[in-house]
PDB file of C-alpha atoms and ligand atoms in Angstrom:
ATOM      1  CA  UNK A 136      -8.225  -1.267  -6.355  1.00  0.00           C
ATOM      2  CA  UNK A 137      -8.533  -2.440  -2.730  1.00  0.00           C
ATOM      3  CA  UNK A 138      -7.386  -0.065   0.036  1.00  0.00           C
ATOM      4  CA  UNK A 139      -4.949  -2.581   1.588  1.00  0.00           C
ATOM      5  CA  UNK A 140      -2.835  -2.999  -1.666  1.00  0.00           C
ATOM      6  CA  UNK A 141      -2.744   0.833  -2.080  1.00  0.00           C
ATOM      7  CA  UNK A 142      -1.612   1.238   1.522  1.00  0.00           C
ATOM      8  CA  UNK A 143       1.154  -1.362   1.165  1.00  0.00           C
ATOM      9  CA  UNK A 144       2.305   0.400  -1.995  1.00  0.00           C
ATOM     10  CA  UNK A 145       2.135   3.944  -0.408  1.00  0.00           C
ATOM     11  CA  UNK A 146       4.206   2.857   2.498  1.00  0.00           C
ATOM     12  CA  UNK A 147       6.796   1.250   0.382  1.00  0.00           C
ATOM     13  CA  UNK A 148       7.026   4.301  -1.860  1.00  0.00           C
ATOM     14  CA  UNK A 149       7.724   6.423   1.238  1.00  0.00           C
ATOM     15  CA  UNK A 150      10.443   4.121   2.276  1.00  0.00           C
ATOM     16  CA  UNK A 151      11.994   3.956  -1.231  1.00  0.00           C
ATOM     17  CA  UNK A 152      11.821   7.772  -1.604  1.00  0.00           C
ATOM     18  CA  UNK A 153      13.733   8.169   1.718  1.00  0.00           C
ATOM     19  CA  UNK A 154      16.750   6.579  -0.020  1.00  0.00           C
ATOM     20  CA  UNK A 155      18.461   9.084  -2.140  1.00  0.00           C
ATOM     21  CA  UNK A 156      19.584   6.375  -4.488  1.00  0.00           C
ATOM     22  CA  UNK A 157      16.068   5.311  -5.468  1.00  0.00           C
ATOM     23  CA  UNK A 158      15.510   6.865  -8.896  1.00  0.00           C
ATOM     24  CA  UNK A 159      19.223   6.920  -9.850  1.00  0.00           C
ATOM     25  CA  UNK A 160      19.247   3.161  -9.280  1.00  0.00           C
ATOM     26  CA  UNK A 161      16.030   2.795 -11.235  1.00  0.00           C
ATOM     27  CA  UNK A 162      17.412   4.550 -14.276  1.00  0.00           C
ATOM     28  CA  UNK A 163      20.751   2.726 -13.941  1.00  0.00           C
ATOM     29  CA  UNK A 164      18.894  -0.679 -14.147  1.00  0.00           C
ATOM     30  CA  UNK A 165      16.397   0.418 -16.765  1.00  0.00           C
ATOM     31  CA  UNK A 166      18.970   1.984 -19.146  1.00  0.00           C
ATOM     32  CA  UNK A 167      21.077  -1.180 -18.798  1.00  0.00           C
ATOM     33  CA  UNK A 168      18.151  -3.451 -19.737  1.00  0.00           C
ATOM     34  CA  UNK A 169      18.356  -2.673 -23.486  1.00  0.00           C
ATOM     35  CA  UNK A 170      20.482  -0.563 -25.801  1.00  0.00           C
ATOM     36  CA  UNK A 171      17.369   0.824 -27.353  1.00  0.00           C
ATOM     37  CA  UNK A 172      16.116   2.098 -23.962  1.00  0.00           C
ATOM     38  CA  UNK A 173      19.537   3.647 -23.376  1.00  0.00           C
ATOM     39  CA  UNK A 174      19.334   5.316 -26.846  1.00  0.00           C
ATOM     40  CA  UNK A 175      15.955   6.796 -26.083  1.00  0.00           C
ATOM     41  CA  UNK A 176      17.285   8.553 -23.128  1.00  0.00           C
ATOM     42  CA  UNK A 177      20.587   9.802 -24.748  1.00  0.00           C
ATOM     43  CA  UNK A 178      19.572  13.511 -24.540  1.00  0.00           C
ATOM     44  CA  UNK A 179      17.621  13.393 -21.256  1.00  0.00           C
ATOM     45  CA  UNK A 180      17.993  15.839 -18.436  1.00  0.00           C
ATOM     46  CA  UNK A 181      17.824  13.330 -15.562  1.00  0.00           C
ATOM     47  CA  UNK A 182      17.267  16.036 -12.890  1.00  0.00           C
ATOM     48  CA  UNK A 183      13.977  16.911 -14.603  1.00  0.00           C
ATOM     49  CA  UNK A 184      13.307  13.159 -15.575  1.00  0.00           C
ATOM     50  CA  UNK A 185      13.429  12.007 -12.013  1.00  0.00           C
ATOM     51  CA  UNK A 186      11.340  14.909 -10.678  1.00  0.00           C
ATOM     52  CA  UNK A 187       8.766  13.984 -13.426  1.00  0.00           C
ATOM     53  CA  UNK A 188       8.917  10.286 -12.701  1.00  0.00           C
ATOM     54  CA  UNK A 189       8.294  10.990  -8.936  1.00  0.00           C
ATOM     55  CA  UNK A 190       5.092  12.797  -9.890  1.00  0.00           C
ATOM     56  CA  UNK A 191       4.068   9.976 -12.337  1.00  0.00           C
ATOM     57  CA  UNK A 192       4.413   7.319  -9.684  1.00  0.00           C
ATOM     58  CA  UNK A 193       1.827   9.215  -7.663  1.00  0.00           C
ATOM     59  CA  UNK A 194      -0.387   9.617 -10.789  1.00  0.00           C
ATOM     60  CA  UNK A 195      -0.138   5.824 -11.352  1.00  0.00           C
ATOM     61  CA  UNK A 196      -1.390   5.244  -7.745  1.00  0.00           C
ATOM     62  CA  UNK A 197      -4.309   7.737  -8.204  1.00  0.00           C
ATOM     63  CA  UNK A 198      -5.324   5.885 -11.432  1.00  0.00           C
ATOM     64  CA  UNK A 199      -5.248   2.570  -9.518  1.00  0.00           C
ATOM     65  CA  UNK A 200      -7.292   4.081  -6.636  1.00  0.00           C
ATOM     66  CA  UNK A 201      -9.907   5.908  -8.626  1.00  0.00           C
ATOM     67  CA  UNK A 202     -10.815   3.181 -11.134  1.00  0.00           C
ATOM     68  CA  UNK A 203     -14.310   4.607 -11.369  1.00  0.00           C
ATOM     69  CA  UNK A 204     -12.982   7.830 -12.973  1.00  0.00           C
ATOM     70  CA  UNK A 205     -10.801   5.846 -15.292  1.00  0.00           C
ATOM     71  CA  UNK A 206      -6.924   6.156 -15.741  1.00  0.00           C
ATOM     72  CA  UNK A 207      -7.334   8.914 -18.471  1.00  0.00           C
ATOM     73  CA  UNK A 208      -8.068  11.403 -15.732  1.00  0.00           C
ATOM     74  CA  UNK A 209      -4.575  11.078 -14.352  1.00  0.00           C
ATOM     75  CA  UNK A 210      -2.494   9.514 -17.274  1.00  0.00           C
ATOM     76  CA  UNK A 211      -3.835  11.048 -20.473  1.00  0.00           C
ATOM     77  CA  UNK A 212      -0.691  13.208 -21.014  1.00  0.00           C
ATOM     78  CA  UNK A 213       1.676  10.270 -20.456  1.00  0.00           C
ATOM     79  CA  UNK A 214      -0.348   8.207 -22.873  1.00  0.00           C
ATOM     80  CA  UNK A 215      -0.024  10.936 -25.616  1.00  0.00           C
ATOM     81  CA  UNK A 216       3.679  11.493 -24.955  1.00  0.00           C
ATOM     82  CA  UNK A 217       4.548   7.708 -24.963  1.00  0.00           C
ATOM     83  CA  UNK A 218       2.333   6.433 -27.802  1.00  0.00           C
ATOM     84  CA  UNK A 219       3.092   5.801 -31.396  1.00  0.00           C
ATOM     85  CA  UNK A 220       2.673   9.497 -32.430  1.00  0.00           C
ATOM     86  CA  UNK A 221       5.157  10.446 -29.720  1.00  0.00           C
ATOM     87  CA  UNK A 222       8.040   8.553 -28.095  1.00  0.00           C
ATOM     88  CA  UNK A 223       6.602   5.396 -29.697  1.00  0.00           C
ATOM     89  CA  UNK A 224       7.142   3.047 -26.728  1.00  0.00           C
ATOM     90  CA  UNK A 225       5.925  -0.473 -27.553  1.00  0.00           C
ATOM     91  CA  UNK A 226       4.790  -3.155 -25.101  1.00  0.00           C
ATOM     92  CA  UNK A 227       8.136  -4.963 -24.623  1.00  0.00           C
ATOM     93  CA  UNK A 228       9.658  -1.894 -23.131  1.00  0.00           C
ATOM     94  CA  UNK A 229       6.974  -1.605 -20.471  1.00  0.00           C
ATOM     95  CA  UNK A 230       7.964  -5.179 -19.385  1.00  0.00           C
ATOM     96  CA  UNK A 231      11.597  -3.866 -19.012  1.00  0.00           C
ATOM     97  CA  UNK A 232      10.297  -0.779 -17.152  1.00  0.00           C
ATOM     98  CA  UNK A 233       8.296  -2.793 -14.679  1.00  0.00           C
ATOM     99  CA  UNK A 234      11.051  -5.402 -14.155  1.00  0.00           C
ATOM    100  CA  UNK A 235      13.516  -2.604 -13.579  1.00  0.00           C
ATOM    101  CA  UNK A 236      11.254  -0.852 -11.077  1.00  0.00           C
ATOM    102  CA  UNK A 237      10.560  -4.013  -9.133  1.00  0.00           C
ATOM    103  CA  UNK A 238      14.248  -4.845  -9.049  1.00  0.00           C
ATOM    104  CA  UNK A 239      14.945  -1.340  -7.715  1.00  0.00           C
ATOM    105  CA  UNK A 240      12.306  -1.680  -5.000  1.00  0.00           C
ATOM    106  CA  UNK A 241      13.702  -4.991  -4.001  1.00  0.00           C
ATOM    107  CA  UNK A 242      17.089  -3.462  -3.538  1.00  0.00           C
ATOM    108  CA  UNK A 243      15.920  -0.159  -2.003  1.00  0.00           C
ATOM    109  CA  UNK A 244      13.001  -0.793   0.360  1.00  0.00           C
ATOM    110  CA  UNK A 245      14.449  -2.199   3.671  1.00  0.00           C
ATOM    111  CA  UNK A 246      11.093  -3.744   4.300  1.00  0.00           C
ATOM    112  CA  UNK A 247      10.513  -5.322   0.966  1.00  0.00           C
ATOM    113  CA  UNK A 248       8.572  -8.571   0.986  1.00  0.00           C
ATOM    114  CA  UNK A 249       6.784 -10.491  -1.782  1.00  0.00           C
ATOM    115  CA  UNK A 250       3.523  -8.746  -0.687  1.00  0.00           C
ATOM    116  CA  UNK A 251       5.163  -5.363  -1.248  1.00  0.00           C
ATOM    117  CA  UNK A 252       6.356  -6.304  -4.746  1.00  0.00           C
ATOM    118  CA  UNK A 253       2.916  -7.637  -5.630  1.00  0.00           C
ATOM    119  CA  UNK A 254       1.370  -4.225  -4.456  1.00  0.00           C
ATOM    120  CA  UNK A 255       3.828  -2.377  -6.755  1.00  0.00           C
ATOM    121  CA  UNK A 256       3.049  -4.656  -9.698  1.00  0.00           C
ATOM    122  CA  UNK A 257      -0.710  -4.432  -9.243  1.00  0.00           C
ATOM    123  CA  UNK A 258      -0.639  -0.601  -8.962  1.00  0.00           C
ATOM    124  CA  UNK A 259       1.747  -0.210 -11.939  1.00  0.00           C
ATOM    125  CA  UNK A 260      -0.242  -2.693 -14.188  1.00  0.00           C
ATOM    126  CA  UNK A 261      -3.352  -0.321 -14.089  1.00  0.00           C
ATOM    127  CA  UNK A 262      -1.528   2.498 -15.614  1.00  0.00           C
ATOM    128  CA  UNK A 263       0.675   0.351 -17.918  1.00  0.00           C
ATOM    129  CA  UNK A 264      -2.512  -1.398 -19.190  1.00  0.00           C
ATOM    130  CA  UNK A 265      -3.957   2.007 -19.998  1.00  0.00           C
ATOM    131  CA  UNK A 266      -0.775   3.361 -21.680  1.00  0.00           C
ATOM    132  CA  UNK A 267      -0.688   0.260 -23.839  1.00  0.00           C
ATOM    133  CA  UNK A 268      -4.305   0.556 -24.854  1.00  0.00           C
ATOM    134  CA  UNK A 269      -3.631   4.080 -25.934  1.00  0.00           C
ATOM    135  CA  UNK A 270      -0.371   3.216 -27.922  1.00  0.00           C
TER     136      UNK A 270
HETATM  137  C1  HEM B  95       4.222   3.348 -16.990  1.00  0.00           C
HETATM  138  C2  HEM B  95       5.517   3.435 -17.214  1.00  0.00           C
HETATM  139  C3  HEM B  95       6.013   4.757 -17.428  1.00  0.00           C
HETATM  140  C4  HEM B  95       5.967   5.980 -16.774  1.00  0.00           C
HETATM  141  C5  HEM B  95       5.075   6.243 -15.575  1.00  0.00           C
HETATM  142  C6  HEM B  95       6.725   6.922 -17.476  1.00  0.00           C
HETATM  143  C7  HEM B  95       6.940   8.354 -17.041  1.00  0.00           C
HETATM  144  C8  HEM B  95       7.452   9.204 -17.761  1.00  0.00           C
HETATM  145  C9  HEM B  95       7.542  10.683 -17.324  1.00  0.00           C
HETATM  146  C10 HEM B  95       6.952  11.246 -16.049  1.00  0.00           C
HETATM  147  C11 HEM B  95       8.333  11.266 -18.298  1.00  0.00           C
HETATM  148  C12 HEM B  95       8.741  12.810 -18.252  1.00  0.00           C
HETATM  149  C13 HEM B  95       7.635  13.640 -18.679  1.00  0.00           C
HETATM  150  C14 HEM B  95       7.989  15.069 -18.629  1.00  0.00           C
HETATM  151  O1  HEM B  95       8.926  15.470 -19.287  1.00  0.00           O
HETATM  152  O2  HEM B  95       7.375  15.794 -18.024  1.00  0.00           O
HETATM  153  C15 HEM B  95       8.696  10.355 -19.262  1.00  0.00           C
HETATM  154  C16 HEM B  95       9.469  10.618 -20.412  1.00  0.00           C
HETATM  155  C17 HEM B  95      10.033   9.638 -21.235  1.00  0.00           C
HETATM  156  N1  HEM B  95       9.890   8.235 -21.054  1.00  0.00           N
HETATM  157 FE1  HEM B  95       8.611   7.348 -19.853  1.00  0.00          FE
HETATM  158  N2  HEM B  95       7.393   6.343 -18.456  1.00  0.00           N
HETATM  159  C18 HEM B  95       7.072   5.147 -18.536  1.00  0.00           C
HETATM  160  C19 HEM B  95       7.528   4.117 -19.490  1.00  0.00           C
HETATM  161  C20 HEM B  95       8.464   4.399 -20.307  1.00  0.00           C
HETATM  162  C21 HEM B  95       9.080   3.378 -21.130  1.00  0.00           C
HETATM  163  C22 HEM B  95       8.717   1.796 -21.009  1.00  0.00           C
HETATM  164  C23 HEM B  95      10.069   3.915 -21.926  1.00  0.00           C
HETATM  165  C24 HEM B  95      10.914   3.175 -22.784  1.00  0.00           C
HETATM  166  C25 HEM B  95      12.112   3.592 -23.195  1.00  0.00           C
HETATM  167  C26 HEM B  95       9.986   5.397 -21.595  1.00  0.00           C
HETATM  168  C27 HEM B  95      10.792   6.392 -22.227  1.00  0.00           C
HETATM  169  C28 HEM B  95      10.696   7.548 -21.962  1.00  0.00           C
HETATM  170  C29 HEM B  95      11.428   8.706 -22.685  1.00  0.00           C
HETATM  171  C30 HEM B  95      12.426   8.340 -23.809  1.00  0.00           C
HETATM  172  C31 HEM B  95      11.006   9.882 -22.158  1.00  0.00           C
HETATM  173  C32 HEM B  95      11.610  11.339 -22.582  1.00  0.00           C
HETATM  174  C33 HEM B  95      12.867  11.644 -21.973  1.00  0.00           C
HETATM  175  C34 HEM B  95      13.378  12.966 -22.444  1.00  0.00           C
HETATM  176  O3  HEM B  95      12.669  13.950 -22.287  1.00  0.00           O
HETATM  177  O4  HEM B  95      14.502  13.105 -22.840  1.00  0.00           O
HETATM  178  N3  HEM B  95       9.059   5.618 -20.667  1.00  0.00           N
HETATM  179  N4  HEM B  95       8.164   9.074 -18.864  1.00  0.00           N
END
């Protein structure tokens, strides 16, 4: 992926993570998006979950940056975990996940613009495409 898109993403991620509400708000929006999503997280430790999601957002960016290596290098574990033999997360839930994330960025990043949202979408779609291909 081009360096400009990654830079716009990186800078927005820093601004979002500076807001303490960022990942709480993301899970608030995502869990409200469907009763099935809410049910899947009914036993979740959200302190751990938010720590792990922070790391995975960076892994998604590395996968988008290093397209030559292929996303598996960074995302293999998430693919195993979320696929049909694991959490069994189908494509429709990734739509809700991405929409929830973009809504959260819109609310959280004080410098959000359409360009910022496009950068998030493009970076996330590399990893989402890979996770879906491994379902
Ligand atoms: C590309 C999008 C996604 C990313 C980057 C992502 C990332 C993660 C991460 C980092 C974890 C925790 C791994 C760990 O415990 O170390 C996790 C767990 C989980 N994810 Fe995802 N996820 C994504 C999409 C989804 C979607 C669409 C769903 C749909 C409901 C989902 C449901 C879950 C559930 C249920 C868990 C386990 C929670 C628990 O341990 O209680 N994820 N995900």
